[in-house]
CSV table of C-alpha atoms in Angstrom, one decimal:
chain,number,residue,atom,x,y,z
A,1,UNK,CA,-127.5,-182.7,18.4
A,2,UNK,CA,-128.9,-181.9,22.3
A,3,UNK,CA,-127.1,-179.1,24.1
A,4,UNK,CA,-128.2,-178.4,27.9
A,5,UNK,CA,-128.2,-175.0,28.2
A,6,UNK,CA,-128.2,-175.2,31.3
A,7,UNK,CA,-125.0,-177.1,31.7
A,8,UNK,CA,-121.7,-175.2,32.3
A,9,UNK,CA,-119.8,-174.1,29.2
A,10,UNK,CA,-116.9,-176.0,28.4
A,11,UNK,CA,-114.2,-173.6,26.9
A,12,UNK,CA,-111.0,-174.9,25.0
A,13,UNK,CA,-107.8,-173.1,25.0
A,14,UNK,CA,-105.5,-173.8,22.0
A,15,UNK,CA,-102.7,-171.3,20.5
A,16,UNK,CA,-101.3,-170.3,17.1
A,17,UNK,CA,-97.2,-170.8,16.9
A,18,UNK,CA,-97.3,-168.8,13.8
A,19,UNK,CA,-97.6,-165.4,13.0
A,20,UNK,CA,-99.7,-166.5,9.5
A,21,UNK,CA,-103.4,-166.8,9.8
A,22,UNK,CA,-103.8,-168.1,6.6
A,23,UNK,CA,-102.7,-171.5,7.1
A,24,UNK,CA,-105.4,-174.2,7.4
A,25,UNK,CA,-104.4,-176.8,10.3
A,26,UNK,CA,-106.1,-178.6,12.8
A,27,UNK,CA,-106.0,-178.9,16.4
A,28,UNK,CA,-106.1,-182.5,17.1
A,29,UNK,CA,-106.4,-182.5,20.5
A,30,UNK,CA,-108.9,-179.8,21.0
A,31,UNK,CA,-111.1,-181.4,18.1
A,32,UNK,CA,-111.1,-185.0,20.4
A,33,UNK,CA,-111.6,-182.5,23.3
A,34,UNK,CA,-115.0,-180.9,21.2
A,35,UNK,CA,-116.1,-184.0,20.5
A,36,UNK,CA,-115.9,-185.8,23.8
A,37,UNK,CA,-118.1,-182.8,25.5
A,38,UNK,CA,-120.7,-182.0,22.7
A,39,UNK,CA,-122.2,-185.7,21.9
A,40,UNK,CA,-122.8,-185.7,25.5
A,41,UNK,CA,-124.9,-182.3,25.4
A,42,UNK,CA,-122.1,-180.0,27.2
A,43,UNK,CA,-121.8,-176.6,25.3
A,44,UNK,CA,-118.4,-175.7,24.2
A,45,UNK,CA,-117.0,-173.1,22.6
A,46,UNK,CA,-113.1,-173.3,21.3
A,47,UNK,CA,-110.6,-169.7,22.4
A,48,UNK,CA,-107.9,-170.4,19.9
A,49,UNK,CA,-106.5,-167.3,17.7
A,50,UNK,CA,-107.2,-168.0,13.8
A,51,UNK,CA,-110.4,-168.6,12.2
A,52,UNK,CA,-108.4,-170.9,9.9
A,53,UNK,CA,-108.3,-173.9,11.7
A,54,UNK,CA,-110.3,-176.5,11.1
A,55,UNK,CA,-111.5,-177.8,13.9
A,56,UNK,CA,-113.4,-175.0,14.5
A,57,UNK,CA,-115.7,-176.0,12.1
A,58,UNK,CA,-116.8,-178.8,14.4
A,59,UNK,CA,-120.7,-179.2,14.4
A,60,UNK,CA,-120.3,-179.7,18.2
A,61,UNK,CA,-118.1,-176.2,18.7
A,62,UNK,CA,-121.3,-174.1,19.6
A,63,UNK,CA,-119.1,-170.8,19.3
A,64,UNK,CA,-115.6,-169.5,18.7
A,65,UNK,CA,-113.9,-166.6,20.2
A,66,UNK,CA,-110.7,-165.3,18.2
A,67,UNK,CA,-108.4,-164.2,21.3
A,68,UNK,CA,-104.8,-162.7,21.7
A,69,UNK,CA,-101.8,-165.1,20.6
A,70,UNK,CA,-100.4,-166.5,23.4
A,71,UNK,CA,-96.6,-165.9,22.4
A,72,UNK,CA,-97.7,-162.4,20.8
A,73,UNK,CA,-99.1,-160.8,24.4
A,74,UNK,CA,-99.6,-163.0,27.1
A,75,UNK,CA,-101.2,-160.4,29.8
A,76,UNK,CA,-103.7,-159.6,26.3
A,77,UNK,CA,-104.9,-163.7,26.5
A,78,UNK,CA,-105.3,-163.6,30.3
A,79,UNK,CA,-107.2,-160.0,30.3
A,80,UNK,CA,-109.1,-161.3,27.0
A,81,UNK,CA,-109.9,-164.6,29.0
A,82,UNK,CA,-111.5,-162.7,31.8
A,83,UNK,CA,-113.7,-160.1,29.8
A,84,UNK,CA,-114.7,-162.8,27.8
A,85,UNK,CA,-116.0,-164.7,30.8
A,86,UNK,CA,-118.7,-161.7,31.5
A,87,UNK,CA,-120.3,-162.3,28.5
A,88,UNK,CA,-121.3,-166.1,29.3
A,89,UNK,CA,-123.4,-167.0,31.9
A,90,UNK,CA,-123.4,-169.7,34.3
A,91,UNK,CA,-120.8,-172.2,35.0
A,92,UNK,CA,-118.0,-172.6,32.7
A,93,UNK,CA,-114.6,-175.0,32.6
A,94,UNK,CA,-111.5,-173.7,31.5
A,95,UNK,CA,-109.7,-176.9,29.6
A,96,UNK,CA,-106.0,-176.4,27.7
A,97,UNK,CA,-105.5,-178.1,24.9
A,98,UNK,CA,-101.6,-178.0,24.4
A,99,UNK,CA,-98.4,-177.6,25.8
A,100,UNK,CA,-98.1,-174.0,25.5
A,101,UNK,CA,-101.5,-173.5,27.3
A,102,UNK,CA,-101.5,-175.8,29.7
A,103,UNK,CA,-98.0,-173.8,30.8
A,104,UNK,CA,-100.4,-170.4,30.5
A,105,UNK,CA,-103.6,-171.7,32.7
A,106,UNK,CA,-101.6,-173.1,35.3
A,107,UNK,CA,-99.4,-169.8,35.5
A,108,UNK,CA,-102.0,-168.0,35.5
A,109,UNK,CA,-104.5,-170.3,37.4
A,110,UNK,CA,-105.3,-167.8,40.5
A,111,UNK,CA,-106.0,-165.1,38.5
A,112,UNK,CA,-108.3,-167.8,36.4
A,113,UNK,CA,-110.0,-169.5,39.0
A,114,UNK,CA,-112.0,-166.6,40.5
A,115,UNK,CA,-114.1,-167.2,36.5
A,116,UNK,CA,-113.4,-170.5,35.6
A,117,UNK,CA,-112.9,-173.9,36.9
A,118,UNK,CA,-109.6,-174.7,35.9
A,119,UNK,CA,-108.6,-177.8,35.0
A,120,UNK,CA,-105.2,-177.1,35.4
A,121,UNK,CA,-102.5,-178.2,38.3
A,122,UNK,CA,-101.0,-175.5,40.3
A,123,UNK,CA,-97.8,-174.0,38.8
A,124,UNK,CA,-95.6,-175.1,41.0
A,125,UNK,CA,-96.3,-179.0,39.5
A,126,UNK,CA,-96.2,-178.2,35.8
A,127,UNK,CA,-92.5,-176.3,36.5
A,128,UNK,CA,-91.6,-179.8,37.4
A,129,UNK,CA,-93.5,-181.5,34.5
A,130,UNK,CA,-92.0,-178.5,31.7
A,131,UNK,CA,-88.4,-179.2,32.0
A,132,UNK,CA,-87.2,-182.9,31.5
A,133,UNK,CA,-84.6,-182.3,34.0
A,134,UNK,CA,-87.3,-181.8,36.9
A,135,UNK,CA,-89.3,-184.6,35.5
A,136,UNK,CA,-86.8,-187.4,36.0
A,137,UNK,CA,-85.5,-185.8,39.3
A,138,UNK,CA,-88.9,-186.4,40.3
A,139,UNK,CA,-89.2,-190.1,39.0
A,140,UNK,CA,-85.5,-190.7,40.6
A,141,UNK,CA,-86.7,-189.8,44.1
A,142,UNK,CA,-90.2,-192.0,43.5
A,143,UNK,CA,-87.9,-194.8,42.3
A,144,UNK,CA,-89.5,-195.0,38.7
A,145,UNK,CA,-86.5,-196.1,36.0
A,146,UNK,CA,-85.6,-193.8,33.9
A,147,UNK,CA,-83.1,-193.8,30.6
A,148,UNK,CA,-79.8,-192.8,31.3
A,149,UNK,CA,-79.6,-189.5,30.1
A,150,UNK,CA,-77.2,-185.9,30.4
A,151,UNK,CA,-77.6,-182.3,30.2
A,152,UNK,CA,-74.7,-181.0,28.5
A,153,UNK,CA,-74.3,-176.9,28.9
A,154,UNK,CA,-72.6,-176.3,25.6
A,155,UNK,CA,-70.2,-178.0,22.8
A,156,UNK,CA,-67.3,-178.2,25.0
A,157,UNK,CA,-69.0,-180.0,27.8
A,158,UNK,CA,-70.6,-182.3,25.0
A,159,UNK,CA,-67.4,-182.7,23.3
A,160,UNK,CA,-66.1,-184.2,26.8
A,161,UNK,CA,-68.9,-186.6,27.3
A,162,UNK,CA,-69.2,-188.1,23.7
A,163,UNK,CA,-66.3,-190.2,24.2
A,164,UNK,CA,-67.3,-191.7,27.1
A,165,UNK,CA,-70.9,-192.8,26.4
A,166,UNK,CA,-71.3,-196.9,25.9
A,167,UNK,CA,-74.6,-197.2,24.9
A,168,UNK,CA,-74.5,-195.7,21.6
A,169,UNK,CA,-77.1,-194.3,19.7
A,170,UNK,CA,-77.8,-191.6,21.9
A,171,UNK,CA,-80.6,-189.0,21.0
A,172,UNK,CA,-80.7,-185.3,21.4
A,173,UNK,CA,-83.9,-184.0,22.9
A,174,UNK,CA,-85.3,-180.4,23.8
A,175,UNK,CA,-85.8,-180.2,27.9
A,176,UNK,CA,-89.1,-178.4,27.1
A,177,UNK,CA,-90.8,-179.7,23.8
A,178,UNK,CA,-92.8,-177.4,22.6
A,179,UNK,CA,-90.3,-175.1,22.0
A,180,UNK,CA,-89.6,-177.0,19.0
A,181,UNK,CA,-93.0,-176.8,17.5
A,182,UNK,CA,-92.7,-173.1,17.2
A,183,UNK,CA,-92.7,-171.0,14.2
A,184,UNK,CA,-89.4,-169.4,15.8
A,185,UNK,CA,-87.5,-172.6,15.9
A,186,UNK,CA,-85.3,-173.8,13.2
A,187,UNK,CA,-87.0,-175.7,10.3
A,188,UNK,CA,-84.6,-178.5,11.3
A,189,UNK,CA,-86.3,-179.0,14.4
A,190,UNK,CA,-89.5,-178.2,14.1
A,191,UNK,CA,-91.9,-181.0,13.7
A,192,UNK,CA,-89.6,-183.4,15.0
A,193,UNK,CA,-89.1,-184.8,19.0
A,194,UNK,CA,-85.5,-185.7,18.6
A,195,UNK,CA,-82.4,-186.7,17.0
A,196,UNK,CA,-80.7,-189.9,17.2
A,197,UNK,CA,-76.7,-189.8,16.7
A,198,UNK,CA,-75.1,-193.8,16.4
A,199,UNK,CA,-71.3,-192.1,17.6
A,200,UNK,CA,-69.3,-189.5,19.2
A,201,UNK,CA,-68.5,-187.6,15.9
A,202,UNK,CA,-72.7,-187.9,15.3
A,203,UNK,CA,-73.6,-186.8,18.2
A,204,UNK,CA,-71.9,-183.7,18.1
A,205,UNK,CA,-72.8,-183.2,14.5
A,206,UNK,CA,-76.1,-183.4,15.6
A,207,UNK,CA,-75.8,-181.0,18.9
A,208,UNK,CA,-74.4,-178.1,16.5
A,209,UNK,CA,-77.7,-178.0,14.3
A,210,UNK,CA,-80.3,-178.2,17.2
A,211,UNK,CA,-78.3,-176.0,19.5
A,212,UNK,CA,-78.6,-173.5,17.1
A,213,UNK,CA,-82.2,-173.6,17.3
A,214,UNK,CA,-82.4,-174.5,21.1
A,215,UNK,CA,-79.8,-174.4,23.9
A,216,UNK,CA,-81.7,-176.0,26.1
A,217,UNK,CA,-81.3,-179.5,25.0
A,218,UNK,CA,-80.7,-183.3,26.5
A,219,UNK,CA,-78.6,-186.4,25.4
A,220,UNK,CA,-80.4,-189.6,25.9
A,221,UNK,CA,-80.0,-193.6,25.7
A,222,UNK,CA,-82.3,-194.9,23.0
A,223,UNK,CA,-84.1,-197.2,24.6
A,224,UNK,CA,-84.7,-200.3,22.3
A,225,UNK,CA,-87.2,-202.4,21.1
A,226,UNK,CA,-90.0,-201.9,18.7
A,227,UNK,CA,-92.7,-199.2,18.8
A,228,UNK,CA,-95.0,-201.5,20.0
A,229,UNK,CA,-93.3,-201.6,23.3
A,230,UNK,CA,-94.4,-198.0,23.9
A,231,UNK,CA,-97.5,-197.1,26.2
A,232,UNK,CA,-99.3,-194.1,27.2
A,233,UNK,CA,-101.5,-193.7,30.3
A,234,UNK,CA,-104.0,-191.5,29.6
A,235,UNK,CA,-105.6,-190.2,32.9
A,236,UNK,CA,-107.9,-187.3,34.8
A,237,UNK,CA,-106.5,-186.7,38.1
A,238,UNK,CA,-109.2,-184.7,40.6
A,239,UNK,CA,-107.5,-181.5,42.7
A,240,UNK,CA,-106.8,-184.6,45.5
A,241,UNK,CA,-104.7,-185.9,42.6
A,242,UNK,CA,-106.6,-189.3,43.1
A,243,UNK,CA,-106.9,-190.6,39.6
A,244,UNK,CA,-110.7,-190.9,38.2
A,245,UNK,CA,-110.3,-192.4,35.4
A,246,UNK,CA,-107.5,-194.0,32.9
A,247,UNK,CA,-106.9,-196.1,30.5
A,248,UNK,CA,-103.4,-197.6,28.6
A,249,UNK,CA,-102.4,-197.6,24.7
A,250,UNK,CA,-99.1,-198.6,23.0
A,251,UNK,CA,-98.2,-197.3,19.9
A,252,UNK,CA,-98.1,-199.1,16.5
A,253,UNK,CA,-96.5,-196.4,14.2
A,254,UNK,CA,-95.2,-193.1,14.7
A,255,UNK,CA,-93.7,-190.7,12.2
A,256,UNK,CA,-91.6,-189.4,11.5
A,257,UNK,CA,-90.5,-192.9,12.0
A,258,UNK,CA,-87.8,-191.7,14.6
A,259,UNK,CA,-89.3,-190.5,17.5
A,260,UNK,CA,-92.3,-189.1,15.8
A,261,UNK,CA,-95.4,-188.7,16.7
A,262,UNK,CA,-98.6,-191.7,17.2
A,263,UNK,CA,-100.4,-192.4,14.2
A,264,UNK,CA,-101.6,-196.0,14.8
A,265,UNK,CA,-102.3,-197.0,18.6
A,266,UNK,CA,-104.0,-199.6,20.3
A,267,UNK,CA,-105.8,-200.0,23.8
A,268,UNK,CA,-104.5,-202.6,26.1
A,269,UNK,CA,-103.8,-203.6,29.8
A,270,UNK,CA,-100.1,-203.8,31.6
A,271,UNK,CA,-100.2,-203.3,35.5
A,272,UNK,CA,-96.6,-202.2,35.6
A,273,UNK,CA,-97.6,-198.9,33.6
A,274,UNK,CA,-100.5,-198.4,35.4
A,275,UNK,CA,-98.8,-199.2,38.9
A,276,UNK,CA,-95.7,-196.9,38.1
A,277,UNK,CA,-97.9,-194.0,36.1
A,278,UNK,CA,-100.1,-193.8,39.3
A,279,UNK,CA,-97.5,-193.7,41.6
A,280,UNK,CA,-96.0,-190.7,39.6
A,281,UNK,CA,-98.8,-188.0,39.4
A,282,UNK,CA,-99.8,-189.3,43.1
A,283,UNK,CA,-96.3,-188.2,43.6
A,284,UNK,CA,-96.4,-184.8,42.0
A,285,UNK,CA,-99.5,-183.9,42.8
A,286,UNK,CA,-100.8,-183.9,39.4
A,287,UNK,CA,-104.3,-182.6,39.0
A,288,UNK,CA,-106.0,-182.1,35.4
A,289,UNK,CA,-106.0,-184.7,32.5
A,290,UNK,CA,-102.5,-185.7,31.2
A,291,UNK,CA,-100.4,-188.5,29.3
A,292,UNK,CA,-97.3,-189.9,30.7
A,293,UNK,CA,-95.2,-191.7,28.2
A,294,UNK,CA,-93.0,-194.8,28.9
A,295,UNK,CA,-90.6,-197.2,27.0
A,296,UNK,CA,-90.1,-201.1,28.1
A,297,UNK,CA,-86.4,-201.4,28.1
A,298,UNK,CA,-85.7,-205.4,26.0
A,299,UNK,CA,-82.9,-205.6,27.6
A,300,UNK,CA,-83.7,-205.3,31.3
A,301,UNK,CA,-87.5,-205.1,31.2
A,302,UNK,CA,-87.7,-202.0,32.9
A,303,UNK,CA,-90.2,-199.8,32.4
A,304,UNK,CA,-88.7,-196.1,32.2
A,305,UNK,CA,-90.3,-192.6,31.5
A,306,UNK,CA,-90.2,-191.3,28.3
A,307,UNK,CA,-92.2,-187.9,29.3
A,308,UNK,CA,-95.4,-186.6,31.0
A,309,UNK,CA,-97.7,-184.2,29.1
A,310,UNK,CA,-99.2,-182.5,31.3
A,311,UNK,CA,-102.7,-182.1,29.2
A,312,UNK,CA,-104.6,-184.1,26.6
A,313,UNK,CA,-102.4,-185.7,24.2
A,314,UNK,CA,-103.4,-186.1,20.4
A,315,UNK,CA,-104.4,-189.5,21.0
A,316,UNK,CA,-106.9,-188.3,24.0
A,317,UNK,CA,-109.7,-189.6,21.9
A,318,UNK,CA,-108.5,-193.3,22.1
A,319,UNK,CA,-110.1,-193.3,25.8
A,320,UNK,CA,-113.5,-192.6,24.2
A,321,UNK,CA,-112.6,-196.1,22.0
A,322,UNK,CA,-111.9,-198.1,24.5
A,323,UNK,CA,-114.8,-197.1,26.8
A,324,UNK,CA,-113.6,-194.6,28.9
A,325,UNK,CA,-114.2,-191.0,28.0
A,326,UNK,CA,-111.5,-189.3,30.0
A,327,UNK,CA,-112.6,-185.4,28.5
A,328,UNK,CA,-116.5,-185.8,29.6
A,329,UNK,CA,-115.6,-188.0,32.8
A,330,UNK,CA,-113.0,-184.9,34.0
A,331,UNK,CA,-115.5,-182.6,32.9
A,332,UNK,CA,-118.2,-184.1,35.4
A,333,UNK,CA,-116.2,-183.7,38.2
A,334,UNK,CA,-114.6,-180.3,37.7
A,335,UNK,CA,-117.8,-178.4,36.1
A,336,UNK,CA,-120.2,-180.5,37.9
A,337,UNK,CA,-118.9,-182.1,40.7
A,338,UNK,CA,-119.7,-186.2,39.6
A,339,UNK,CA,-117.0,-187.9,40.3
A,340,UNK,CA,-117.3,-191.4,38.1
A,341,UNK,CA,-114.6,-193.9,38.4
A,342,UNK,CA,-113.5,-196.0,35.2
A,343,UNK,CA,-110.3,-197.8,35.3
A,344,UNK,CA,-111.5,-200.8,32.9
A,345,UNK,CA,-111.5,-200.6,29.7
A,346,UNK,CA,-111.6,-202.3,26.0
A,347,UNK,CA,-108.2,-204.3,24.6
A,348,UNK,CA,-107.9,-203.8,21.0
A,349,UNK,CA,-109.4,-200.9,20.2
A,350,UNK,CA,-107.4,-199.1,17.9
A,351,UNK,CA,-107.1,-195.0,16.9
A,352,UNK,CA,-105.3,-193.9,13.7
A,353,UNK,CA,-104.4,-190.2,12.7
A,354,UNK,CA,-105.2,-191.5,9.1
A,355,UNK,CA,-103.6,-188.3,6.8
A,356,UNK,CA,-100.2,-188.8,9.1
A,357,UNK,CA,-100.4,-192.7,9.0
A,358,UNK,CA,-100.4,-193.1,5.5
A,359,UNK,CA,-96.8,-191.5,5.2
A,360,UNK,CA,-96.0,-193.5,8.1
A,361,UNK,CA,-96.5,-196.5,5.8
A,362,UNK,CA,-95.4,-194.9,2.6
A,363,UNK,CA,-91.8,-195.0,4.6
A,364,UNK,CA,-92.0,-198.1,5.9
A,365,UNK,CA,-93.1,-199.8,2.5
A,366,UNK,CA,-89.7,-198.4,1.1
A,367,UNK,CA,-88.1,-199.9,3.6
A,368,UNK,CA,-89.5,-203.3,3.0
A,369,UNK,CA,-90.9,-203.7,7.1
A,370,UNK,CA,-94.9,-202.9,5.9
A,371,UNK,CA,-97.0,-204.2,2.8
A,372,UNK,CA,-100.0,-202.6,1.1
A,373,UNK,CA,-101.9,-205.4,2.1
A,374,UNK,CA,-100.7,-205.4,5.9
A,375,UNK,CA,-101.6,-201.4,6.0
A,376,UNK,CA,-105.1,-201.8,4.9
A,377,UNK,CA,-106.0,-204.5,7.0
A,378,UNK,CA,-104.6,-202.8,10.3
A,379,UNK,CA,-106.4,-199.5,9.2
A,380,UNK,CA,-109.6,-201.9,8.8
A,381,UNK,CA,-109.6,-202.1,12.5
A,382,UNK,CA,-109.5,-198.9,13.8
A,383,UNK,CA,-112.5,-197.7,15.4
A,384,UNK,CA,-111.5,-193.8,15.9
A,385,UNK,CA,-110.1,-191.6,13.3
A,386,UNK,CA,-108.0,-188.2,14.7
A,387,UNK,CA,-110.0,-186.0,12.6
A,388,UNK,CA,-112.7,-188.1,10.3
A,389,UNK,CA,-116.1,-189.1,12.3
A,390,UNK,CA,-119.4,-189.8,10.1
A,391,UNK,CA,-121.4,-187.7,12.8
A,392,UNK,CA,-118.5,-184.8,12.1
A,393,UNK,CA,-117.3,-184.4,8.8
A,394,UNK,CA,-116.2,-180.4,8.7
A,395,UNK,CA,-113.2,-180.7,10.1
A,396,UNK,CA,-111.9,-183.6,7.7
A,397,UNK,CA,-113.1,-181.7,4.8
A,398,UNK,CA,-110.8,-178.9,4.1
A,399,UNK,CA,-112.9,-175.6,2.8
């Protein structure tokens, strides 16, 4: 493995959303992230809380620095971020690697950018992107379909609108979703994107366990269809929020298998998601790499917004599959300032989360809708595993 030296340092934010440092997980994202940067020679060295993770064992992670928890002392992060900067010399990319930190770096982004180039928007974009409310208030006035969906205040106001909902089953989503991945949210939540309810009496079943949890919530059509009628745009917008490079996948199987999270995905081409996913982070003013989310509606062919993440998403390392390497593309532009356009790519390629897939299928086997023999032959084609690579095995080794 070649590192240039002489190359600014690439360094990835992630968090811990548990007090524990005992627990061996892995950061998905920021592994894809690693991996992208350091076959191509860029040095990188991963800011993330607790040595446990195992990502960090990456062969292409030159160095690690154990910083402050984001949710346990947020000045400590941004002062730890700044000292830390001292001690590395020359050039260097600050690049989030979830939710949570995305939300910090573009906060904190002035204070940030006097060290780092940030690869961040300004915060007064990812307000909009946080909350579901101000993302489809935003789509509204760009004219991009969304689901029909409600912001009840409490039970009473929900108890009012069940009644009068026609397009039952309706589901129950946070309005900013990574407060359900924390450690402080209810076990009921956690892990999970939302809850579907197929009545009135369901519905508000389901509001009284996730309001517990999180107030903050929204009631949704399900849009229908298969999960194959799902696609991401995966992008890198520069600061003129002109989109570099990009690339489309739609999801083969999620779990949980209600509204869960990708585990099998697939690259392909559809105009009408890259036409409508431009137009929305032209319209925002989106800057920074990101995934927007959208659903095709069977019943009126419609396109609408699901979500935009407004960073990498776990599936980040599908660009690298299908020939467009969104992380190292981004980083030439912001570190280096190379601006490459790609906006063709590879149909076909496939990514699997392999660990997460297989339960994915265990379900679905019960359920008679996948055989053994139908598994292993889509897992046959898959071309880029979330955490196994033959030029990277630490991380897919627990130790």
């Amino acid at each position: 493995m070649k590192i240039d030296r002489g190359r600014p340092t690439a360094f990835i934010l992630t968090h811990e959303s548990t007090p524990q440092r005992t627990r061996k997980g892995t950061s998905i994202i920021a592994l894809a992230l690693t991996r992208s940067l350091g076959r191509q020679g860029v040095p990188v060295v991963r800011v993330h809380p607790n040595r446990m993770d195992l990502s960090l064992s990456s062969r292409y992670c030159r160095g690690v620095e154990i910083s402050p928890d984001f949710y346990a002392d947020e000045q400590g992060l941004l002062r730890f971020l700044l000292d830390m900067r001292q001690r590395y010399a020359g050039g260097a990319v600050l690049i989030p690697a979830s939710d949570d930190c995305a939300h910090f770096v573009s906060k904190h982004r002035d204070a940030l950018q006097g060290a780092f180039a940030v690869m961040a928007p300004p915060w007064a974009v990812t307000r909009v992107i946080l909350d579901k409310r101000s993302q489809y208030e935003q789509a509204r006035r760009l004219g991009i379909p969304i689901p029909e969906t409600y912001f009840p205040a409490d039970m009473d106001e929900l108890r009012r609108l069940a009644p009068q909902l026609a397009n039952y089953p309706y589901v129950i989503k946070p309005l900013v979703a990574h407060k359900w991945r924390l450690a402080s949210a209810g076990s009921q939540v956690r892990g999970h994107k939302g809850f579907a309810a197929a009545n009135p009496e369901e519905l508000a079943e389901r509001y009284r366990m996730v309001s517990a949890a999180d107030r903050d919530v929204m009631v949704q059509e399900v849009v229908g269809g298969a999960d194959d009628q799902l696609f991401t745009f995966l992008s890198y917008c520069n600061e003129r929020s002109e989109p570099l490079c990009y690339c489309i996948r739609r999801k083969l199987r999620q779990f949980p298998l209600d509204f869960g999270y990708c585990t099998l995905t697939e690259s392909c081409v559809d105009p009408v998601v890259q036409d409508q996913s431009i137009r929305l982070l032209r319209g925002i003013g989106f800057h920074g790499i990101s995934g927007i989310e959208w659903k095709r509606d069977p019943r009126s062919g419609a396109y609408k917004l699901i979500e935009i993440n407004a960073r990498a998403v776990n599936t980040i390392g599908m660009g690298g599959a299908c020939g467009v390497d969104i992380p190292y593309l981004a980083y030439r532009d912001k570190a280096e300032g190379v601006a490459t356009r790609v906006t063709e790519w590879r149909s076909g390629a496939r990514w699997i989360n392999l660990s997460d897939d297989f339960w994915a299928a265990r379900s679905l086997h019960r359920q008679g809708k996948l055989s053994l023999g139908a598994w292993a032959r889509s897992v046959a084609r898959c071309r880029t595993d979330a955490i196994f690579a033959a030029d990277d095995l630490r991380p897919f080794v627990p130790h």
